[in-house]
Amino acid sequence: MQKVINGCMKTNIKSYKNGNFRTFIDLNDGTKIRETDEDEFIADFAESMDVKICNYCDIGCPMCHEGSTTKGKFGDILNEKFIQTLHPYQEIAIGGGDATSHPDLIPFLYELREKRVIANLTVNQIHFEKKQDLIKKLVDNHLIYGLGISLVNPTEKFIELVKQYPNAVIHVINGVLKPEDVKALENNNLKILILGYKHLRRGNEYFDAAHEKIEKNQKWLYDNLEGMLDKFKVVSFDNLAIEQLNVKRLLSQEEWDEFYMGNDGQSTYYIDMVERKFARSSTAHMNKRYDLLDSVDDMFNVIRMEND
Ligand code: SF4
């Protein structure tokens, strides 16, 4: 369905049935609505998967919970059988490592587009700025829809560049995000996604070395979160940030029911194509990661059984 609202703002809404509900997603800005006549949403298949395609990255962030380095490997992303089992309009959120450095990224995205899978990509700000030609090509050819950009430094140039991408969401980390970052970003009609601080791999080491600074930033964000909400076009959270910042305290029950998309593993899970493992989320304990299966639905069922 394509339609025009107010004669200028285009929407591109797709809808599909999944279990006892219907999902509507606007591919132009990522807005998603789920509707059901029942009390809870029960999915037949995962609505989205976080997919790690490589562990290579040349940035070396001290808090990298993936532990990515220039020695990191690339997943064999063109040859995994589960790709053939993806459902139309199922979403995959592709990340790394530096996913833009994967040599098979473009053919992989063409294959997903062929299957009408909605691919979203997360890149670091430094790669976003350096690889504009690639990013533009991916967006213009509808090879990716959502574009996540991990914040490094909110310069004016960066903010202006982000504004050129209606589907861009700036990713920030609770504890790494500083008050001055928020000041620079606010009132620019931007969308931000606040991620919880992950105590995993280098995230653990960095926390040990810099916990005073991290905790100070976390306290500031906790205390100032409410005031931030109307200074951005959208403020969203991953489940870890919802917990760390106790986001529920800021919403009425009605708002919460409308806003909360469910626990990890309820409609989403994580696939690591480098290590060939899947899990409830990217922060799952190493003994709660399972060998990759040939079907996305079989993997989802394993995760759901783990939840029960
Ligand atoms: S956090 Fe992202 S950009 Fe930084 S080293 Fe890890 S993968 Fe690279």
PDB file of C-alpha atoms and ligand atoms in Angstrom:
ATOM      1  CA  MET A   1       0.000   0.000   0.000  1.00  0.00           C
ATOM      2  CA  GLN A   2       1.360   3.430  -0.867  1.00  0.00           C
ATOM      3  CA  LYS A   3      -0.413   6.569   0.220  1.00  0.00           C
ATOM      4  CA  VAL A   4       0.104  10.269   0.630  1.00  0.00           C
ATOM      5  CA  ILE A   5      -0.792  12.119   3.811  1.00  0.00           C
ATOM      6  CA  ASN A   6      -1.267  15.895   3.808  1.00  0.00           C
ATOM      7  CA  GLY A   7      -0.074  15.940   0.213  1.00  0.00           C
ATOM      8  CA  CYS A   8       3.576  15.714   1.188  1.00  0.00           C
ATOM      9  CA  MET A   9       4.511  13.024   3.673  1.00  0.00           C
ATOM     10  CA  LYS A  10       4.680   9.682   1.942  1.00  0.00           C
ATOM     11  CA  THR A  11       4.053   6.478   3.805  1.00  0.00           C
ATOM     12  CA  ASN A  12       4.814   2.987   2.585  1.00  0.00           C
ATOM     13  CA  ILE A  13       2.842   0.713   4.851  1.00  0.00           C
ATOM     14  CA  LYS A  14       3.078  -3.067   4.717  1.00  0.00           C
ATOM     15  CA  SER A  15       0.900  -5.319   6.789  1.00  0.00           C
ATOM     16  CA  TYR A  16       1.090  -9.015   7.591  1.00  0.00           C
ATOM     17  CA  LYS A  17      -0.514 -11.527   9.926  1.00  0.00           C
ATOM     18  CA  ASN A  18       1.621 -13.244  12.546  1.00  0.00           C
ATOM     19  CA  GLY A  19      -0.167 -15.594  14.972  1.00  0.00           C
ATOM     20  CA  ASN A  20      -3.092 -13.807  16.619  1.00  0.00           C
ATOM     21  CA  PHE A  21      -2.153 -10.287  15.497  1.00  0.00           C
ATOM     22  CA  ARG A  22      -1.531  -8.139  12.486  1.00  0.00           C
ATOM     23  CA  THR A  23       1.534  -5.925  12.180  1.00  0.00           C
ATOM     24  CA  PHE A  24       1.583  -2.708  10.182  1.00  0.00           C
ATOM     25  CA  ILE A  25       4.989  -1.309   9.380  1.00  0.00           C
ATOM     26  CA  ASP A  26       5.764   1.944   7.602  1.00  0.00           C
ATOM     27  CA  LEU A  27       8.914   1.244   5.619  1.00  0.00           C
ATOM     28  CA  ASN A  28       9.555   4.968   5.180  1.00  0.00           C
ATOM     29  CA  ASP A  29      10.015   5.810   8.841  1.00  0.00           C
ATOM     30  CA  GLY A  30      10.021   2.468  10.681  1.00  0.00           C
ATOM     31  CA  THR A  31       6.794   3.121  12.615  1.00  0.00           C
ATOM     32  CA  LYS A  32       5.283  -0.178  13.686  1.00  0.00           C
ATOM     33  CA  ILE A  33       1.815  -0.948  15.003  1.00  0.00           C
ATOM     34  CA  ARG A  34       0.501  -4.318  16.183  1.00  0.00           C
ATOM     35  CA  GLU A  35      -3.200  -5.032  16.477  1.00  0.00           C
ATOM     36  CA  THR A  36      -5.036  -7.937  18.065  1.00  0.00           C
ATOM     37  CA  ASP A  37      -8.508  -8.597  19.463  1.00  0.00           C
ATOM     38  CA  GLU A  38      -7.011 -10.761  22.181  1.00  0.00           C
ATOM     39  CA  ASP A  39      -5.329  -9.926  25.500  1.00  0.00           C
ATOM     40  CA  GLU A  40      -1.775 -10.656  24.405  1.00  0.00           C
ATOM     41  CA  PHE A  41       0.215 -10.955  21.212  1.00  0.00           C
ATOM     42  CA  ILE A  42       1.164 -14.528  20.388  1.00  0.00           C
ATOM     43  CA  ALA A  43       3.456 -14.768  17.369  1.00  0.00           C
ATOM     44  CA  ASP A  44       3.810 -17.742  15.010  1.00  0.00           C
ATOM     45  CA  PHE A  45       7.230 -16.569  13.955  1.00  0.00           C
ATOM     46  CA  ALA A  46       9.788 -14.085  15.268  1.00  0.00           C
ATOM     47  CA  GLU A  47       9.034 -10.546  14.228  1.00  0.00           C
ATOM     48  CA  SER A  48      12.710  -9.681  14.048  1.00  0.00           C
ATOM     49  CA  MET A  49      16.172 -11.053  14.654  1.00  0.00           C
ATOM     50  CA  ASP A  50      19.378  -9.263  15.567  1.00  0.00           C
ATOM     51  CA  VAL A  51      21.959 -10.758  13.242  1.00  0.00           C
ATOM     52  CA  LYS A  52      25.687 -10.372  13.717  1.00  0.00           C
ATOM     53  CA  ILE A  53      27.456 -10.886  10.382  1.00  0.00           C
ATOM     54  CA  CYS A  54      31.074 -10.200  11.292  1.00  0.00           C
ATOM     55  CA  ASN A  55      33.374  -9.584  14.197  1.00  0.00           C
ATOM     56  CA  TYR A  56      35.813  -7.444  12.196  1.00  0.00           C
ATOM     57  CA  CYS A  57      36.006  -3.782  13.187  1.00  0.00           C
ATOM     58  CA  ASP A  58      38.811  -1.241  12.936  1.00  0.00           C
ATOM     59  CA  ILE A  59      37.521   1.234  15.535  1.00  0.00           C
ATOM     60  CA  GLY A  60      38.396  -0.507  18.785  1.00  0.00           C
ATOM     61  CA  CYS A  61      35.825   1.121  21.103  1.00  0.00           C
ATOM     62  CA  PRO A  62      36.863   0.412  24.699  1.00  0.00           C
ATOM     63  CA  MET A  63      33.345  -0.701  25.723  1.00  0.00           C
ATOM     64  CA  CYS A  64      32.664  -2.968  22.707  1.00  0.00           C
ATOM     65  CA  HIS A  65      30.530  -5.777  24.111  1.00  0.00           C
ATOM     66  CA  GLU A  66      31.131  -7.784  20.921  1.00  0.00           C
ATOM     67  CA  GLY A  67      34.881  -7.635  21.482  1.00  0.00           C
ATOM     68  CA  SER A  68      35.356  -6.763  17.783  1.00  0.00           C
ATOM     69  CA  THR A  69      38.850  -6.172  16.416  1.00  0.00           C
ATOM     70  CA  THR A  70      40.707  -6.110  13.103  1.00  0.00           C
ATOM     71  CA  LYS A  71      41.359  -9.817  13.677  1.00  0.00           C
ATOM     72  CA  GLY A  72      37.606 -10.503  13.791  1.00  0.00           C
ATOM     73  CA  LYS A  73      36.110 -13.000  11.330  1.00  0.00           C
ATOM     74  CA  PHE A  74      33.349 -12.667   8.735  1.00  0.00           C
ATOM     75  CA  GLY A  75      30.290 -14.934   8.795  1.00  0.00           C
ATOM     76  CA  ASP A  76      29.528 -17.105   5.745  1.00  0.00           C
ATOM     77  CA  ILE A  77      26.365 -15.113   5.125  1.00  0.00           C
ATOM     78  CA  LEU A  78      25.524 -16.337   1.613  1.00  0.00           C
ATOM     79  CA  ASN A  79      25.426 -20.010   2.497  1.00  0.00           C
ATOM     80  CA  GLU A  80      23.402 -20.438   5.677  1.00  0.00           C
ATOM     81  CA  LYS A  81      20.248 -22.517   5.108  1.00  0.00           C
ATOM     82  CA  PHE A  82      18.110 -20.564   7.576  1.00  0.00           C
ATOM     83  CA  ILE A  83      18.126 -17.582   5.194  1.00  0.00           C
ATOM     84  CA  GLN A  84      15.865 -19.589   2.861  1.00  0.00           C
ATOM     85  CA  THR A  85      13.285 -19.909   5.653  1.00  0.00           C
ATOM     86  CA  LEU A  86      12.816 -16.202   6.408  1.00  0.00           C
ATOM     87  CA  HIS A  87       9.245 -14.879   6.128  1.00  0.00           C
ATOM     88  CA  PRO A  88       8.189 -11.906   3.997  1.00  0.00           C
ATOM     89  CA  TYR A  89       8.352  -8.707   6.083  1.00  0.00           C
ATOM     90  CA  GLN A  90      10.243 -10.435   8.866  1.00  0.00           C
ATOM     91  CA  GLU A  91      12.889  -7.959   9.997  1.00  0.00           C
ATOM     92  CA  ILE A  92      16.548  -8.538  10.471  1.00  0.00           C
ATOM     93  CA  ALA A  93      18.724  -6.007  12.224  1.00  0.00           C
ATOM     94  CA  ILE A  94      22.200  -6.500  10.804  1.00  0.00           C
ATOM     95  CA  GLY A  95      25.225  -5.554  12.840  1.00  0.00           C
ATOM     96  CA  GLY A  96      28.787  -6.535  13.608  1.00  0.00           C
ATOM     97  CA  GLY A  97      31.572  -5.736  14.105  1.00  0.00           C
ATOM     98  CA  ASP A  98      31.623  -3.325  11.240  1.00  0.00           C
ATOM     99  CA  ALA A  99      28.909  -4.854   9.060  1.00  0.00           C
ATOM    100  CA  THR A 100      29.775  -2.445   6.213  1.00  0.00           C
ATOM    101  CA  SER A 101      33.151  -4.158   5.843  1.00  0.00           C
ATOM    102  CA  HIS A 102      31.672  -7.591   5.101  1.00  0.00           C
ATOM    103  CA  PRO A 103      32.656  -8.458   1.508  1.00  0.00           C
ATOM    104  CA  ASP A 104      29.295 -10.175   0.849  1.00  0.00           C
ATOM    105  CA  LEU A 105      27.085  -7.512   2.395  1.00  0.00           C
ATOM    106  CA  ILE A 106      25.558  -6.314  -0.878  1.00  0.00           C
ATOM    107  CA  PRO A 107      24.679  -9.737  -2.381  1.00  0.00           C
ATOM    108  CA  PHE A 108      23.331 -10.728   1.038  1.00  0.00           C
ATOM    109  CA  LEU A 109      21.059  -7.669   1.081  1.00  0.00           C
ATOM    110  CA  TYR A 110      19.888  -8.372  -2.481  1.00  0.00           C
ATOM    111  CA  GLU A 111      18.917 -11.866  -1.418  1.00  0.00           C
ATOM    112  CA  LEU A 112      16.957 -10.509   1.541  1.00  0.00           C
ATOM    113  CA  ARG A 113      15.208  -7.939  -0.656  1.00  0.00           C
ATOM    114  CA  GLU A 114      14.277 -10.721  -3.068  1.00  0.00           C
ATOM    115  CA  LYS A 115      12.584 -12.494  -0.161  1.00  0.00           C
ATOM    116  CA  ARG A 116      10.833  -9.261   0.911  1.00  0.00           C
ATOM    117  CA  VAL A 117      12.651  -9.437   4.233  1.00  0.00           C
ATOM    118  CA  ILE A 118      13.054  -6.031   5.866  1.00  0.00           C
ATOM    119  CA  ALA A 119      16.748  -5.454   6.450  1.00  0.00           C
ATOM    120  CA  ASN A 120      17.926  -2.841   8.925  1.00  0.00           C
ATOM    121  CA  LEU A 121      21.580  -2.028   9.381  1.00  0.00           C
ATOM    122  CA  THR A 122      23.522  -0.582  12.296  1.00  0.00           C
ATOM    123  CA  VAL A 123      26.799   1.209  11.641  1.00  0.00           C
ATOM    124  CA  ASN A 124      29.147   3.247  13.760  1.00  0.00           C
ATOM    125  CA  GLN A 125      29.152   7.036  13.188  1.00  0.00           C
ATOM    126  CA  ILE A 126      32.730   6.881  11.888  1.00  0.00           C
ATOM    127  CA  HIS A 127      31.844   4.300   9.216  1.00  0.00           C
ATOM    128  CA  PHE A 128      28.591   6.146   8.458  1.00  0.00           C
ATOM    129  CA  GLU A 129      30.511   9.323   7.691  1.00  0.00           C
ATOM    130  CA  LYS A 130      33.363   7.610   5.838  1.00  0.00           C
ATOM    131  CA  LYS A 131      31.194   5.290   3.730  1.00  0.00           C
ATOM    132  CA  GLN A 132      28.470   7.681   2.602  1.00  0.00           C
ATOM    133  CA  ASP A 133      28.540   6.340  -0.969  1.00  0.00           C
ATOM    134  CA  LEU A 134      27.814   2.838   0.250  1.00  0.00           C
ATOM    135  CA  ILE A 135      25.149   3.914   2.757  1.00  0.00           C
ATOM    136  CA  LYS A 136      23.350   6.031   0.139  1.00  0.00           C
ATOM    137  CA  LYS A 137      23.421   3.171  -2.329  1.00  0.00           C
ATOM    138  CA  LEU A 138      21.916   0.779   0.225  1.00  0.00           C
ATOM    139  CA  VAL A 139      19.138   3.198   1.159  1.00  0.00           C
ATOM    140  CA  ASP A 140      18.355   4.386  -2.385  1.00  0.00           C
ATOM    141  CA  ASN A 141      18.125   0.811  -3.659  1.00  0.00           C
ATOM    142  CA  HIS A 142      15.861  -0.229  -0.770  1.00  0.00           C
ATOM    143  CA  LEU A 143      18.427  -2.748   0.332  1.00  0.00           C
ATOM    144  CA  ILE A 144      18.072  -1.451   3.876  1.00  0.00           C
ATOM    145  CA  TYR A 145      15.195   0.354   5.583  1.00  0.00           C
ATOM    146  CA  GLY A 146      16.111   1.179   9.170  1.00  0.00           C
ATOM    147  CA  LEU A 147      19.537   2.702   9.602  1.00  0.00           C
ATOM    148  CA  GLY A 148      20.997   2.688  13.117  1.00  0.00           C
ATOM    149  CA  ILE A 149      24.013   4.904  13.702  1.00  0.00           C
ATOM    150  CA  SER A 150      26.061   4.415  16.872  1.00  0.00           C
ATOM    151  CA  LEU A 151      26.999   7.813  18.218  1.00  0.00           C
ATOM    152  CA  VAL A 152      30.633   8.804  18.681  1.00  0.00           C
ATOM    153  CA  ASN A 153      30.601  12.599  18.584  1.00  0.00           C
ATOM    154  CA  PRO A 154      27.490  14.696  17.824  1.00  0.00           C
ATOM    155  CA  THR A 155      29.063  17.348  15.593  1.00  0.00           C
ATOM    156  CA  GLU A 156      26.887  19.741  13.579  1.00  0.00           C
ATOM    157  CA  LYS A 157      28.087  18.080  10.395  1.00  0.00           C
ATOM    158  CA  PHE A 158      26.982  14.686  11.676  1.00  0.00           C
ATOM    159  CA  ILE A 159      23.556  15.961  12.724  1.00  0.00           C
ATOM    160  CA  GLU A 160      22.978  17.541   9.304  1.00  0.00           C
ATOM    161  CA  LEU A 161      24.003  14.317   7.589  1.00  0.00           C
ATOM    162  CA  VAL A 162      21.667  12.215   9.749  1.00  0.00           C
ATOM    163  CA  LYS A 163      18.772  14.530   8.871  1.00  0.00           C
ATOM    164  CA  GLN A 164      19.111  13.418   5.246  1.00  0.00           C
ATOM    165  CA  TYR A 165      17.974   9.905   6.237  1.00  0.00           C
ATOM    166  CA  PRO A 166      14.346   9.743   7.416  1.00  0.00           C
ATOM    167  CA  ASN A 167      14.903   6.177   8.644  1.00  0.00           C
ATOM    168  CA  ALA A 168      17.999   6.977  10.680  1.00  0.00           C
ATOM    169  CA  VAL A 169      18.002   6.344  14.408  1.00  0.00           C
ATOM    170  CA  ILE A 170      20.963   7.429  16.513  1.00  0.00           C
ATOM    171  CA  HIS A 171      22.029   4.695  18.923  1.00  0.00           C
ATOM    172  CA  VAL A 172      23.396   5.822  22.274  1.00  0.00           C
ATOM    173  CA  ILE A 173      24.483   3.803  25.298  1.00  0.00           C
ATOM    174  CA  ASN A 174      23.334   4.400  28.859  1.00  0.00           C
ATOM    175  CA  GLY A 175      26.528   5.330  30.678  1.00  0.00           C
ATOM    176  CA  VAL A 176      28.483   6.351  27.568  1.00  0.00           C
ATOM    177  CA  LEU A 177      26.033   9.102  26.540  1.00  0.00           C
ATOM    178  CA  LYS A 178      27.058  12.364  28.191  1.00  0.00           C
ATOM    179  CA  PRO A 179      24.928  15.402  29.119  1.00  0.00           C
ATOM    180  CA  GLU A 180      26.739  17.489  26.479  1.00  0.00           C
ATOM    181  CA  ASP A 181      25.894  14.900  23.796  1.00  0.00           C
ATOM    182  CA  VAL A 182      22.217  15.246  24.629  1.00  0.00           C
ATOM    183  CA  LYS A 183      22.506  19.039  24.530  1.00  0.00           C
ATOM    184  CA  ALA A 184      24.023  18.859  21.027  1.00  0.00           C
ATOM    185  CA  LEU A 185      21.461  16.387  19.710  1.00  0.00           C
ATOM    186  CA  GLU A 186      18.242  17.732  21.224  1.00  0.00           C
ATOM    187  CA  ASN A 187      15.691  19.885  19.377  1.00  0.00           C
ATOM    188  CA  ASN A 188      16.818  18.630  15.977  1.00  0.00           C
ATOM    189  CA  ASN A 189      13.809  16.403  15.316  1.00  0.00           C
ATOM    190  CA  LEU A 190      16.064  13.329  15.620  1.00  0.00           C
ATOM    191  CA  LYS A 191      15.197   9.781  16.598  1.00  0.00           C
ATOM    192  CA  ILE A 192      17.321   8.131  19.261  1.00  0.00           C
ATOM    193  CA  LEU A 193      17.485   4.610  20.596  1.00  0.00           C
ATOM    194  CA  ILE A 194      18.909   4.265  24.103  1.00  0.00           C
ATOM    195  CA  LEU A 195      20.700   0.956  24.612  1.00  0.00           C
ATOM    196  CA  GLY A 196      21.470  -0.525  27.996  1.00  0.00           C
ATOM    197  CA  TYR A 197      25.103  -0.787  29.069  1.00  0.00           C
ATOM    198  CA  LYS A 198      26.204  -4.348  28.308  1.00  0.00           C
ATOM    199  CA  HIS A 199      28.537  -5.952  30.823  1.00  0.00           C
ATOM    200  CA  LEU A 200      30.002  -8.347  28.317  1.00  0.00           C
ATOM    201  CA  ARG A 201      33.484  -8.829  26.828  1.00  0.00           C
ATOM    202  CA  ARG A 202      35.185  -5.354  26.605  1.00  0.00           C
ATOM    203  CA  GLY A 203      32.036  -3.842  28.172  1.00  0.00           C
ATOM    204  CA  ASN A 204      33.072  -5.565  31.389  1.00  0.00           C
ATOM    205  CA  GLU A 205      36.691  -4.460  31.233  1.00  0.00           C
ATOM    206  CA  TYR A 206      35.736  -0.862  30.455  1.00  0.00           C
ATOM    207  CA  PHE A 207      33.279  -0.786  33.328  1.00  0.00           C
ATOM    208  CA  ASP A 208      35.995  -1.952  35.723  1.00  0.00           C
ATOM    209  CA  ALA A 209      38.341   0.779  34.479  1.00  0.00           C
ATOM    210  CA  ALA A 210      35.849   3.647  34.208  1.00  0.00           C
ATOM    211  CA  HIS A 211      32.886   2.796  36.444  1.00  0.00           C
ATOM    212  CA  GLU A 212      32.819   6.201  38.170  1.00  0.00           C
ATOM    213  CA  LYS A 213      32.406   8.045  34.869  1.00  0.00           C
ATOM    214  CA  ILE A 214      29.892   5.511  33.544  1.00  0.00           C
ATOM    215  CA  GLU A 215      27.797   5.547  36.707  1.00  0.00           C
ATOM    216  CA  LYS A 216      27.810   9.352  36.766  1.00  0.00           C
ATOM    217  CA  ASN A 217      26.491   9.437  33.175  1.00  0.00           C
ATOM    218  CA  GLN A 218      23.911   6.777  34.031  1.00  0.00           C
ATOM    219  CA  LYS A 219      22.662   8.743  37.026  1.00  0.00           C
ATOM    220  CA  TRP A 220      22.418  11.897  34.936  1.00  0.00           C
ATOM    221  CA  LEU A 221      20.406  10.095  32.280  1.00  0.00           C
ATOM    222  CA  TYR A 222      18.132   8.477  34.864  1.00  0.00           C
ATOM    223  CA  ASP A 223      17.406  11.868  36.454  1.00  0.00           C
ATOM    224  CA  ASN A 224      16.985  13.755  33.179  1.00  0.00           C
ATOM    225  CA  LEU A 225      15.241  11.200  31.000  1.00  0.00           C
ATOM    226  CA  GLU A 226      11.736  12.577  31.412  1.00  0.00           C
ATOM    227  CA  GLY A 227      12.808  16.065  30.316  1.00  0.00           C
ATOM    228  CA  MET A 228      14.461  14.631  27.212  1.00  0.00           C
ATOM    229  CA  LEU A 229      11.428  12.862  25.837  1.00  0.00           C
ATOM    230  CA  ASP A 230       9.869  15.817  24.035  1.00  0.00           C
ATOM    231  CA  LYS A 231      13.163  17.116  22.660  1.00  0.00           C
ATOM    232  CA  PHE A 232      13.466  14.283  20.150  1.00  0.00           C
ATOM    233  CA  LYS A 233      11.160  13.062  17.435  1.00  0.00           C
ATOM    234  CA  VAL A 234      11.298   9.568  18.942  1.00  0.00           C
ATOM    235  CA  VAL A 235      13.054   8.193  22.003  1.00  0.00           C
ATOM    236  CA  SER A 236      13.092   4.408  22.090  1.00  0.00           C
ATOM    237  CA  PHE A 237      14.873   1.861  24.291  1.00  0.00           C
ATOM    238  CA  ASP A 238      16.111  -1.691  24.153  1.00  0.00           C
ATOM    239  CA  ASN A 239      14.930  -3.965  26.925  1.00  0.00           C
ATOM    240  CA  LEU A 240      18.179  -3.637  28.856  1.00  0.00           C
ATOM    241  CA  ALA A 241      17.868   0.164  28.920  1.00  0.00           C
ATOM    242  CA  ILE A 242      14.204  -0.113  29.931  1.00  0.00           C
ATOM    243  CA  GLU A 243      15.386  -2.081  32.941  1.00  0.00           C
ATOM    244  CA  GLN A 244      18.472   0.037  33.760  1.00  0.00           C
ATOM    245  CA  LEU A 245      16.555   3.329  33.499  1.00  0.00           C
ATOM    246  CA  ASN A 246      13.293   1.985  34.932  1.00  0.00           C
ATOM    247  CA  VAL A 247      11.435   3.532  32.009  1.00  0.00           C
ATOM    248  CA  LYS A 248       8.134   2.200  33.320  1.00  0.00           C
ATOM    249  CA  ARG A 249       8.140   4.857  36.083  1.00  0.00           C
ATOM    250  CA  LEU A 250       7.606   7.535  33.405  1.00  0.00           C
ATOM    251  CA  LEU A 251       4.561   5.988  31.722  1.00  0.00           C
ATOM    252  CA  SER A 252       0.965   5.327  32.698  1.00  0.00           C
ATOM    253  CA  GLN A 253      -0.135   1.678  32.502  1.00  0.00           C
ATOM    254  CA  GLU A 254      -2.016   2.486  29.308  1.00  0.00           C
ATOM    255  CA  GLU A 255       1.049   4.097  27.710  1.00  0.00           C
ATOM    256  CA  TRP A 256       3.215   1.198  28.849  1.00  0.00           C
ATOM    257  CA  ASP A 257       0.857  -1.391  27.327  1.00  0.00           C
ATOM    258  CA  GLU A 258       0.938   0.511  24.059  1.00  0.00           C
ATOM    259  CA  PHE A 259       4.676   1.144  24.062  1.00  0.00           C
ATOM    260  CA  TYR A 260       6.260  -2.075  25.364  1.00  0.00           C
ATOM    261  CA  MET A 261       7.097  -4.502  22.553  1.00  0.00           C
ATOM    262  CA  GLY A 262       7.678  -7.567  24.758  1.00  0.00           C
ATOM    263  CA  ASN A 263      10.528  -9.384  26.475  1.00  0.00           C
ATOM    264  CA  ASP A 264      13.579 -10.608  24.557  1.00  0.00           C
ATOM    265  CA  GLY A 265      12.727 -13.979  23.072  1.00  0.00           C
ATOM    266  CA  GLN A 266       8.985 -13.240  22.885  1.00  0.00           C
ATOM    267  CA  SER A 267       9.081 -11.903  19.347  1.00  0.00           C
ATOM    268  CA  THR A 268      12.795 -11.355  18.752  1.00  0.00           C
ATOM    269  CA  TYR A 269      16.034 -13.268  19.160  1.00  0.00           C
ATOM    270  CA  TYR A 270      19.707 -13.112  18.252  1.00  0.00           C
ATOM    271  CA  ILE A 271      21.726 -14.921  15.590  1.00  0.00           C
ATOM    272  CA  ASP A 272      25.531 -14.851  15.516  1.00  0.00           C
ATOM    273  CA  MET A 273      26.559 -15.816  11.976  1.00  0.00           C
ATOM    274  CA  VAL A 274      30.245 -15.639  12.884  1.00  0.00           C
ATOM    275  CA  GLU A 275      30.179 -18.179  15.704  1.00  0.00           C
ATOM    276  CA  ARG A 276      27.121 -19.915  14.148  1.00  0.00           C
ATOM    277  CA  LYS A 277      25.075 -19.634  17.340  1.00  0.00           C
ATOM    278  CA  PHE A 278      21.675 -18.271  18.303  1.00  0.00           C
ATOM    279  CA  ALA A 279      20.334 -17.048  21.632  1.00  0.00           C
ATOM    280  CA  ARG A 280      17.588 -15.024  23.269  1.00  0.00           C
ATOM    281  CA  SER A 281      19.646 -11.842  22.917  1.00  0.00           C
ATOM    282  CA  SER A 282      23.166 -10.645  22.236  1.00  0.00           C
ATOM    283  CA  THR A 283      23.758 -10.484  25.982  1.00  0.00           C
ATOM    284  CA  ALA A 284      22.801 -14.118  26.644  1.00  0.00           C
ATOM    285  CA  HIS A 285      25.207 -16.090  28.790  1.00  0.00           C
ATOM    286  CA  MET A 286      27.667 -18.188  26.751  1.00  0.00           C
ATOM    287  CA  ASN A 287      26.036 -21.410  27.982  1.00  0.00           C
ATOM    288  CA  LYS A 288      22.653 -20.180  26.730  1.00  0.00           C
ATOM    289  CA  ARG A 289      23.826 -19.955  23.117  1.00  0.00           C
ATOM    290  CA  TYR A 290      22.878 -22.805  20.801  1.00  0.00           C
ATOM    291  CA  ASP A 291      24.272 -24.141  17.525  1.00  0.00           C
ATOM    292  CA  LEU A 292      22.604 -22.601  14.504  1.00  0.00           C
ATOM    293  CA  LEU A 293      19.643 -24.518  13.029  1.00  0.00           C
ATOM    294  CA  ASP A 294      18.481 -24.562   9.411  1.00  0.00           C
ATOM    295  CA  SER A 295      15.174 -22.793  10.058  1.00  0.00           C
ATOM    296  CA  VAL A 296      14.407 -19.435  11.681  1.00  0.00           C
ATOM    297  CA  ASP A 297      11.178 -20.895  13.078  1.00  0.00           C
ATOM    298  CA  ASP A 298      12.935 -23.873  14.677  1.00  0.00           C
ATOM    299  CA  MET A 299      15.375 -21.486  16.355  1.00  0.00           C
ATOM    300  CA  PHE A 300      12.526 -19.262  17.545  1.00  0.00           C
ATOM    301  CA  ASN A 301      10.784 -22.301  19.049  1.00  0.00           C
ATOM    302  CA  VAL A 302      13.920 -23.239  21.001  1.00  0.00           C
ATOM    303  CA  ILE A 303      14.057 -19.696  22.408  1.00  0.00           C
ATOM    304  CA  ARG A 304      10.356 -19.765  23.257  1.00  0.00           C
ATOM    305  CA  MET A 305      10.726 -23.066  25.082  1.00  0.00           C
ATOM    306  CA  GLU A 306      13.574 -21.514  27.039  1.00  0.00           C
ATOM    307  CA  ASN A 307      11.189 -18.705  28.043  1.00  0.00           C
ATOM    308  CA  ASP A 308       8.479 -21.102  29.289  1.00  0.00           C
TER     309      ASP A 308
HETATM  310  S1  SF4 B   1      31.331  -0.965  19.439  1.00  0.00           S
HETATM  311 FE1  SF4 B   1      30.907  -1.120  17.255  1.00  0.00          FE
HETATM  312  S2  SF4 B   1      32.284   0.379  16.318  1.00  0.00           S
HETATM  313 FE2  SF4 B   1      33.030   0.025  18.371  1.00  0.00          FE
HETATM  314  S3  SF4 B   1      34.588  -1.599  18.168  1.00  0.00           S
HETATM  315 FE3  SF4 B   1      32.638  -2.594  18.636  1.00  0.00          FE
HETATM  316  S4  SF4 B   1      31.767  -3.117  16.653  1.00  0.00           S
HETATM  317 FE4  SF4 B   1      33.369  -1.568  16.303  1.00  0.00          FE
END
